[in-house]
Amino acid sequence: MANLPTKSDNPAKEAGVSEPALAGAAVQTGEAKPKLAGPERALRAASIFLSTADGFRLCVARYGHPVRRDYWIERLREALAAERTHLVLVDFMALGETSLLDGVRAALSGESAPEGWRRAVNVIGLEKQLPGYTAPTGLQRETNPFLAQANLDRELFPRDCPVPLLLWLTPTGLGALGREAPDLWHWRSHLFDFEEPDLPEAGGQVMGIAQLETAGAGTVYRNRTELERAAALFSEALQASIQANGPSHPITCRARVNLGNVFSQLGDYRQAEKLFRENLSELEKRPDLSPDELGPALGSLGVCLKQLGYFAEAEPLLRRVIELYEKSYGREHRRVAAGLNNLAQLLQVTNRRVEAEPLIRRALVIFEKSYGAKDPKVAVLLSNLALLLQATNRHAEAEPLIRRALEIDEESNGAEHPRVATRLSNLVSLLVATNRVAEAESLMKRALAIDEKSYGVEHPNVAIRLNNLAHLLQATNRLAEAEPLMKRALAIDEKSYGADHPDVARDLNNLAQLLKSTNRLAEAEPLMKRALEILLRSQFRSGHELSNAKVVGDNYRQLITDMGWPESRIDEGIKKLNQECKRAVGEEGK
């Protein structure tokens, strides 16, 4: 085998699939459930109402700050998805001049729900339409035309919005709606109170509004893949929360996870590991942990350790994740599916594909049921299943799954999104494996350009694209073009992961194979030997055979055979290499 394939989708970087994993504190059955706090009660009531109400029903959610509002909306969206209810978002901050009814009508006509699902409309950004209500008390206010029009349109809402309508408003906005649109206001069915005037404290002050805004801005930049800026903002928010609340406070722990996830996206897994370990240590000091708090800590650490090649430490975390999710939420919950996928990725790396395949297939069924067939989270699982099928030479089964995943991500995220680059790269691997090189090259160059623009030129994802492009060039006998790409990929991965990582071994093997193809055997031998040493040490640490170790071992044996080594020297050299690597791993634990 001339080259090792690049790794598959990294679920830690894709929304939804790396949902916070749970492990550690088992949930006890048969005990009284804890009383829900105010916003948690509001969340529970809103999710029940919006998933069961028929026809037009007006309800209002009161909130205090946009950062917390967005947090609760995401929680609500997840809760409704579990009940097969699709939340249609209308953000008036992003709309031009339009009425409330027109904005809702346009959103409903432009966004359908998965087949068999209900819909509800979620409206935010109404503050933009209420500028008059920011004046100090006592100043004369003119009639607000937006609210006046909403009041006039009240009779049209049941016809044009035949689903529940949830308006998010601050206390000031609520007062404005009651005064300026009294007839519409009287139609309300429920008021859900998400306001948090006093966030929970743990012996210190809560994070101030400025720090909440910093964390919220970090989320915006992360979603735009402006990761360096996001990291700086999340770091600022973390330090502010540590000073205000202490290191174990829930807000501090969330800030740590946010920052660690951004470092993971940046490819700095060692810095992410440090944050995730610190976070778990702080959380375990608290006796009142909930699954929603412990989950992100355990899940993020487990996936990060897998990325770093610490498979033996990662696997029990990922297995405990699934057990706890199943006990907490049931076997068909989307969080269980996320845990199944993450464990399956580790099983594939450790050459246990037979065990991995049913886990991915089960996760895919759950996600399609939970989110619908065209959700980007489904695309991740389609792609991961396709890569497993490709690795077991089932290319005909794999290709339609990869193409379906690509179509979903292009439609959902746009043609220049990093997830599209991942799908393109996976499709290229399949095309090369099935001798369709001409179709593959333009797709690979497009994927590389997307990731360089999104992440910068030294990101691990860029190394994957460089390796795939180099493999393609090598397949078309353009070795001089391929070599600098392989060297660049090696430099990126050594910087990102360290010199002893399995991805570095992959890069070394591929470069050594190219050198061998150009008859530079003496240059190739130390690179191939180092690749084999890395994989052998990793195998001894994990206790499982790595999928690439046999390939590299066979490549090394063939290389030194071609160099004229006698059979006895080859056998003795490989035996000695195994013994030295095993001894080195044994000494690591002393």
XYZ file of C-alpha atoms in Angstrom:
590
model
C 0.000 0.000 0.000
C 1.702 3.200 -1.164
C 0.027 5.640 1.193
C -1.989 5.696 4.369
C -5.401 7.351 4.082
C -5.986 10.558 5.935
C -8.259 10.447 8.928
C -12.025 10.785 8.657
C -14.327 13.550 9.819
C -13.387 14.813 13.214
C -16.705 14.739 15.130
C -15.274 16.962 17.815
C -15.384 19.855 15.393
C -18.884 19.396 14.049
C -21.953 20.772 15.726
C -24.257 18.211 17.220
C -22.181 15.092 16.758
C -19.821 15.961 19.532
C -22.627 16.837 21.894
C -21.398 16.932 25.494
C -20.716 13.406 26.671
C -21.824 12.201 30.079
C -19.911 9.930 32.366
C -19.058 9.496 36.005
C -22.037 10.151 38.235
C -24.768 7.654 37.447
C -28.307 8.978 37.676
C -30.247 7.237 40.425
C -33.687 5.927 39.552
C -36.611 5.908 41.913
C -35.607 9.139 43.675
C -37.564 12.367 43.776
C -36.587 14.702 40.966
C -35.008 17.995 42.046
C -37.228 21.041 41.812
C -36.483 22.971 38.669
C -35.174 26.519 38.923
C -37.219 29.347 37.359
C -35.763 29.327 33.832
C -35.643 25.522 33.835
C -39.351 25.465 34.696
C -39.977 27.935 31.895
C -38.012 25.763 29.482
C -39.983 22.674 30.440
C -43.327 24.470 30.137
C -42.434 26.122 26.818
C -41.248 22.875 25.242
C -44.422 21.047 26.285
C -46.679 23.850 25.091
C -44.989 24.451 21.735
C -44.834 20.734 20.924
C -48.504 20.072 21.706
C -50.490 23.263 20.965
C -52.597 23.260 17.799
C -53.135 26.258 15.534
C -52.137 29.845 16.280
C -51.305 30.418 19.932
C -49.445 33.532 21.060
C -46.975 33.186 23.918
C -44.219 35.410 25.269
C -40.826 34.647 26.772
C -39.378 37.264 29.109
C -35.579 37.469 29.306
C -32.917 39.766 30.717
C -29.879 39.556 28.430
C -29.326 38.412 24.809
C -26.498 36.009 25.706
C -28.701 34.120 28.161
C -31.668 34.354 25.789
C -29.664 32.608 23.074
C -28.581 29.928 25.529
C -32.187 29.139 26.460
C -33.332 29.223 22.840
C -30.736 26.593 21.953
C -31.894 24.466 24.870
C -35.489 24.927 23.729
C -34.617 23.995 20.148
C -33.005 20.755 21.327
C -35.941 19.907 23.599
C -38.420 20.478 20.768
C -36.362 18.418 18.320
C -36.686 15.487 20.710
C -40.475 15.946 20.382
C -40.293 16.215 16.561
C -41.127 19.920 16.568
C -39.139 22.257 14.323
C -38.453 25.773 15.648
C -38.571 28.393 12.871
C -36.406 31.372 13.852
C -37.331 34.943 12.896
C -34.689 37.527 13.829
C -35.886 41.086 13.279
C -32.356 42.361 13.858
C -31.489 40.814 10.510
C -34.613 41.948 8.667
C -35.318 45.243 6.968
C -38.433 47.287 7.538
C -41.283 44.819 7.821
C -44.259 44.114 10.028
C -44.420 41.375 12.608
C -46.949 39.451 10.544
C -44.977 39.784 7.295
C -41.790 38.617 8.966
C -43.507 35.554 10.441
C -45.327 34.815 7.184
C -42.088 34.942 5.162
C -40.277 32.648 7.596
C -43.033 30.037 7.503
C -43.209 30.050 3.719
C -39.433 29.748 3.374
C -38.682 27.061 5.962
C -40.397 23.699 6.052
C -40.149 21.086 8.778
C -39.000 17.487 8.289
C -41.772 15.156 7.217
C -44.053 14.275 10.107
C -42.834 17.138 12.328
C -44.760 20.048 13.815
C -43.613 23.676 13.587
C -43.465 26.615 15.985
C -42.198 30.147 15.332
C -39.564 31.766 17.553
C -39.227 35.578 17.227
C -36.243 37.569 18.512
C -34.776 40.991 17.790
C -37.975 42.954 18.423
C -35.897 45.492 20.380
C -34.871 46.933 17.003
C -38.500 47.835 16.417
C -38.928 49.498 19.820
C -36.437 52.377 19.835
C -38.843 54.719 21.581
C -38.888 52.570 24.676
C -35.234 53.107 25.530
C -35.994 56.654 26.702
C -35.946 57.394 30.460
C -39.177 57.091 32.372
C -41.269 60.234 32.211
C -40.312 61.302 28.689
C -43.111 61.499 26.190
C -43.139 58.622 23.710
C -44.700 58.633 20.290
C -46.919 55.758 19.203
C -44.777 52.910 17.911
C -45.770 52.118 14.283
C -44.470 48.538 14.409
C -46.609 47.623 17.423
C -49.555 49.601 16.116
C -49.439 47.570 12.892
C -49.133 44.322 14.822
C -52.267 45.286 16.733
C -54.141 46.006 13.472
C -53.027 42.674 11.998
C -54.182 40.631 14.980
C -57.153 39.062 13.125
C -54.823 37.798 10.351
C -52.419 35.879 12.589
C -54.566 32.707 12.954
C -54.793 32.448 9.155
C -51.208 33.302 8.229
C -49.495 31.759 11.262
C -51.366 28.502 11.973
C -48.751 27.369 14.522
C -47.652 28.545 18.000
C -45.831 31.898 17.997
C -43.256 32.698 20.719
C -42.070 36.297 21.135
C -38.892 36.943 23.175
C -39.075 40.315 24.935
C -37.299 42.173 27.718
C -39.440 43.556 30.559
C -39.389 46.941 28.795
C -40.532 45.314 25.561
C -43.318 43.519 27.371
C -44.615 46.800 28.700
C -44.485 48.319 25.232
C -46.407 45.418 23.699
C -49.115 45.655 26.352
C -49.551 49.402 25.873
C -49.234 49.704 22.096
C -50.806 46.421 20.951
C -53.361 45.692 23.690
C -55.687 43.608 21.513
C -52.857 41.326 20.357
C -51.482 41.202 23.900
C -54.780 39.894 25.244
C -54.558 36.937 22.865
C -51.509 35.561 24.682
C -51.814 32.036 26.057
C -48.662 31.846 28.175
C -45.863 33.960 29.602
C -42.625 32.007 30.140
C -40.207 33.737 32.488
C -36.547 33.180 31.498
C -35.323 36.306 33.255
C -32.346 35.693 35.541
C -31.890 38.793 37.673
C -29.622 36.836 40.008
C -27.639 34.098 38.307
C -26.706 31.235 40.685
C -23.743 32.051 42.863
C -21.058 29.846 44.396
C -19.538 32.007 47.061
C -18.737 34.927 44.773
C -20.291 37.445 42.430
C -21.893 36.387 39.195
C -20.286 37.315 35.900
C -21.243 40.837 34.941
C -23.020 41.938 31.793
C -19.743 42.985 30.166
C -18.309 39.499 30.627
C -21.502 37.882 29.337
C -21.297 40.092 26.252
C -17.646 39.056 25.776
C -18.610 35.360 25.898
C -21.496 35.996 23.525
C -19.226 37.776 21.068
C -16.848 34.822 21.281
C -19.676 32.525 20.224
C -20.428 34.754 17.247
C -16.808 34.714 16.076
C -16.576 30.936 16.595
C -19.669 30.382 14.476
C -18.073 32.528 11.769
C -14.902 30.371 12.060
C -12.945 33.485 13.147
C -11.300 31.273 15.710
C -8.338 33.360 16.886
C -10.693 36.206 17.795
C -13.098 33.770 19.457
C -10.269 32.289 21.549
C -9.209 35.722 22.782
C -12.776 36.617 23.806
C -13.476 33.290 25.501
C -10.169 33.563 27.378
C -11.151 37.025 28.611
C -14.562 35.730 29.700
C -12.959 32.776 31.520
C -10.566 34.964 33.507
C -13.379 37.352 34.406
C -15.565 34.514 35.667
C -12.742 32.960 37.702
C -12.214 36.298 39.444
C -15.923 36.977 39.941
C -17.265 33.499 40.686
C -14.383 31.175 41.478
C -12.911 28.278 39.489
C -15.747 25.761 40.104
C -18.758 27.959 39.314
C -21.031 26.704 36.486
C -20.386 29.835 34.410
C -16.620 29.387 34.816
C -16.840 25.745 33.770
C -18.879 26.613 30.674
C -16.329 29.270 29.786
C -13.511 26.726 30.111
C -15.306 24.264 27.817
C -15.979 27.025 25.261
C -12.311 27.993 25.197
C -11.168 24.367 25.007
C -13.479 23.686 22.087
C -12.072 26.652 20.184
C -8.516 25.428 20.806
C -9.609 22.055 19.434
C -10.957 23.746 16.326
C -7.660 25.593 16.009
C -5.831 22.259 16.166
C -4.132 23.053 19.491
C -5.236 19.850 21.184
C -2.611 20.000 23.907
C -3.911 23.344 25.132
C -7.469 22.035 24.836
C -6.529 18.938 26.868
C -5.131 21.113 29.652
C -8.375 23.110 29.858
C -10.613 20.030 29.730
C -8.635 18.254 32.484
C -8.702 21.364 34.664
C -12.427 21.727 34.080
C -13.208 18.149 35.066
C -11.076 18.499 38.187
C -12.971 21.627 39.266
C -16.383 20.138 38.505
C -15.719 17.016 40.535
C -15.253 19.169 43.620
C -18.972 19.969 43.534
C -21.512 17.549 45.033
C -24.482 18.824 43.012
C -23.417 18.005 39.474
C -26.093 17.636 36.844
C -25.670 15.664 33.595
C -25.732 18.921 31.619
C -22.701 20.144 33.562
C -20.694 16.944 33.775
C -21.461 15.963 30.204
C -19.505 18.684 28.395
C -16.520 18.110 30.685
C -16.305 14.334 30.200
C -17.247 14.346 26.539
C -14.856 17.062 25.503
C -11.953 15.451 27.353
C -12.656 12.018 25.890
C -12.764 13.252 22.300
C -9.664 15.407 22.829
C -7.694 12.450 24.208
C -8.736 10.400 21.195
C -7.475 13.159 18.902
C -4.152 13.170 20.741
C -3.819 9.402 20.349
C -4.372 8.561 24.042
C -6.802 5.806 23.115
C -6.546 3.742 26.293
C -7.553 6.710 28.443
C -10.208 7.959 26.020
C -12.127 4.711 25.491
C -13.522 4.169 29.016
C -14.670 7.793 29.093
C -16.529 7.418 25.809
C -18.130 4.134 26.891
C -19.284 5.637 30.180
C -20.760 8.511 28.198
C -23.088 6.156 26.350
C -24.078 4.254 29.489
C -24.998 7.406 31.366
C -26.856 8.966 28.450
C -28.886 5.804 27.958
C -29.743 5.723 31.659
C -30.540 9.455 31.786
C -32.395 9.956 28.493
C -33.209 6.555 27.006
C -31.595 4.557 24.201
C -33.063 6.639 21.363
C -31.915 10.074 22.500
C -29.755 12.217 20.215
C -27.081 12.513 22.924
C -26.775 8.749 22.953
C -26.268 8.920 19.184
C -23.494 11.472 19.573
C -21.761 9.230 22.093
C -22.098 6.217 19.808
C -20.485 8.109 16.949
C -17.560 9.315 19.049
C -16.864 5.805 20.341
C -17.132 4.409 16.805
C -14.431 6.806 15.612
C -12.055 5.513 18.284
C -12.881 1.892 17.448
C -12.037 2.498 13.802
C -8.661 4.011 14.645
C -7.874 0.976 16.811
C -8.799 -1.426 13.997
C -12.175 -2.548 15.373
C -14.359 -1.615 12.433
C -16.703 -4.576 12.856
C -17.615 -3.244 16.303
C -17.793 0.350 15.058
C -20.190 -0.101 12.123
C -23.391 -0.970 14.037
C -22.747 1.960 16.393
C -22.613 4.458 13.526
C -25.667 2.946 11.853
C -27.638 3.125 15.103
C -26.539 6.737 15.638
C -27.576 7.668 12.093
C -31.083 6.277 12.597
C -31.475 8.274 15.827
C -30.243 11.507 14.255
C -32.484 11.176 11.201
C -35.439 10.613 13.499
C -34.473 13.487 15.806
C -33.376 16.145 13.315
C -34.687 15.103 9.908
C -32.896 13.650 6.903
C -31.371 16.941 5.715
C -29.845 18.239 8.933
C -26.055 18.949 8.935
C -25.658 16.661 11.945
C -26.976 13.820 9.811
C -24.374 14.709 7.169
C -21.573 14.048 9.667
C -22.822 10.539 10.376
C -23.436 9.811 6.700
C -19.851 10.810 5.980
C -18.416 8.776 8.850
C -20.361 5.692 7.803
C -19.221 6.165 4.203
C -15.588 6.347 5.303
C -15.948 3.106 7.241
C -17.500 1.420 4.206
C -14.688 2.747 2.027
C -12.065 1.420 4.448
C -13.644 -2.033 4.079
C -13.667 -1.808 0.250
C -17.415 -1.214 -0.101
C -17.029 1.775 -2.398
C -20.361 1.352 -4.168
C -22.191 1.604 -0.823
C -20.060 4.509 0.344
C -20.339 6.888 -2.606
C -24.057 7.795 -2.416
C -23.667 8.486 1.313
C -20.715 10.835 0.765
C -22.511 12.677 -2.043
C -25.657 13.014 0.074
C -23.590 14.441 2.951
C -21.950 16.939 0.593
C -25.326 18.051 -0.753
C -26.707 18.586 2.758
C -23.745 20.704 3.852
C -23.632 22.816 0.691
C -27.349 23.524 1.065
C -27.173 24.194 4.801
C -23.849 26.037 5.146
C -22.915 27.385 1.727
C -20.274 26.268 -0.749
C -17.297 27.789 1.144
C -17.909 26.299 4.587
C -15.203 24.109 6.231
C -17.647 21.203 6.509
C -18.018 21.296 2.743
C -14.224 20.981 2.486
C -14.381 17.865 4.672
C -17.042 16.278 2.456
C -15.104 17.157 -0.700
C -11.943 15.612 0.725
C -13.772 12.418 1.624
C -15.296 12.228 -1.863
C -11.843 12.726 -3.388
C -10.472 9.758 -1.428
C -13.196 7.573 -2.841
C -12.720 8.843 -6.397
C -8.980 8.149 -6.239
C -9.640 4.675 -4.832
C -11.947 3.974 -7.787
C -9.533 5.401 -10.419
C -11.418 8.617 -11.165
C -8.471 10.938 -10.676
C -9.504 13.593 -13.198
C -12.741 14.305 -11.347
C -10.945 14.297 -8.006
C -8.211 16.907 -8.531
C -10.384 20.000 -8.914
C -12.459 18.977 -5.879
C -9.325 18.494 -3.775
C -7.915 21.883 -4.680
C -11.261 23.457 -3.824
C -11.272 21.739 -0.412
C -7.727 22.925 0.316
C -8.585 26.517 -0.601
C -11.652 26.491 1.677
C -9.704 25.244 4.706
C -6.750 27.567 4.198
C -9.183 30.485 4.072
C -11.210 29.257 7.051
C -8.454 28.079 9.419
C -5.174 29.489 8.159
C -2.316 27.677 6.459
C -1.005 25.757 9.516
C -4.152 24.003 10.722
C -4.350 20.168 10.975
C -7.300 20.142 8.577
C -5.061 21.810 6.022
C -2.532 19.004 6.566
C -5.248 16.466 5.722
C -6.073 18.292 2.491
C -2.367 18.600 1.587
C -1.864 14.886 2.118
C -4.861 13.995 -0.021
C -3.782 16.332 -2.807
C -0.244 14.942 -2.668
C -1.616 11.395 -2.862
C -3.600 12.389 -5.943
C -0.547 13.972 -7.581
C 1.487 10.878 -6.761
C -1.173 8.702 -8.403
C -0.713 10.729 -11.612
C 3.096 10.478 -11.425
C 3.659 14.132 -10.470
C 6.046 13.316 -7.659
C 7.947 16.613 -7.730
C 4.680 18.478 -7.071
C 3.602 16.042 -4.355
C 6.772 16.069 -2.232
C 6.630 19.667 -0.895
C 2.954 19.180 -0.002
C 3.795 16.084 2.046
C 6.625 17.863 3.837
C 4.374 20.785 4.623
C 1.679 18.450 6.017
C 4.287 16.733 8.216
C 5.479 20.063 9.629
C 1.907 21.130 10.439
C 1.047 17.895 12.248
C 4.284 17.828 14.245
C 3.560 21.360 15.419
C -0.102 20.604 16.199
C 0.145 17.173 17.825
C 3.764 16.659 18.782
C 6.373 14.318 17.315
C 4.854 11.075 18.659
C 1.308 11.239 17.248
C -0.258 8.633 14.887
C -1.056 11.366 12.340
C 2.641 12.245 12.255
C 3.355 8.556 11.600
C 0.946 8.662 8.673
C 2.739 11.687 7.240
C 6.158 10.085 7.689
C 5.013 6.889 5.971
C 3.565 8.762 3.006
C 6.689 10.876 2.552
C 8.934 7.814 2.862
C 6.897 6.002 0.201
C 7.333 8.948 -2.146
C 11.091 9.017 -1.526
C 11.192 5.303 -2.236
C 9.359 5.930 -5.538
C 12.175 8.292 -6.553
C 14.828 5.730 -5.541
C 15.966 7.638 -2.423
C 15.843 4.606 -0.163
C 18.471 5.837 2.299
C 16.408 8.991 2.922
C 13.209 7.002 3.247
C 14.397 4.394 5.773
C 14.738 6.577 8.916
C 11.367 8.213 8.199
C 9.597 4.884 7.814
C 11.322 3.475 10.895
C 10.214 6.490 12.939
C 6.634 6.076 11.680
C 6.611 2.449 12.780
C 8.073 3.336 16.202
C 5.291 5.901 16.778
C 2.554 3.412 15.911
C 4.069 0.578 17.936
C 4.314 2.772 21.034
C 0.729 3.917 20.505
C -0.412 0.293 20.191
C 1.298 -0.704 23.424
C -0.305 2.262 25.213
C -3.820 1.473 23.986
C -3.671 -2.321 24.125
C -5.228 -2.514 20.640
C -3.762 -2.880 17.181
C -3.911 0.369 15.230
C -5.365 0.173 11.753
C -2.237 1.723 10.218
C 0.409 -0.226 12.169
C 0.391 -3.353 10.008
C 0.492 -1.277 6.814
C 3.514 0.693 7.997
C 5.189 -2.477 9.274
C 4.758 -4.134 5.884
C 5.984 -0.990 4.118
C 9.087 -0.856 6.317
C 9.881 -4.519 5.761
C 9.571 -4.077 1.992
C 11.728 -0.937 2.041
C 14.654 -2.505 3.894
C 14.316 -5.616 1.715
C 14.703 -3.380 -1.339
C 17.767 -1.861 0.337
C 19.375 -5.304 0.319
C 19.083 -6.206 4.000
C 19.299 -9.991 4.550
C 16.209 -11.703 5.959
C 17.899 -12.463 9.283
C 18.841 -8.826 9.817
C 15.307 -7.704 8.898
C 13.643 -10.076 11.371
C 16.090 -9.218 14.137
C 15.744 -5.474 13.507
C 11.930 -5.490 13.611
C 11.902 -7.716 16.709
C 14.304 -5.351 18.463
C 12.179 -2.354 17.455
C 9.096 -3.951 19.024
C 10.964 -4.705 22.231
C 12.374 -1.185 22.516
C 8.963 0.417 21.973
C 7.289 -1.872 24.503
C 10.004 -1.119 27.065
C 9.704 2.639 26.443
C 5.935 2.562 27.044
C 6.423 0.528 30.206
C 8.864 3.095 31.548
C 6.380 5.926 30.864
C 4.167 4.726 33.694
C 6.961 4.577 36.272
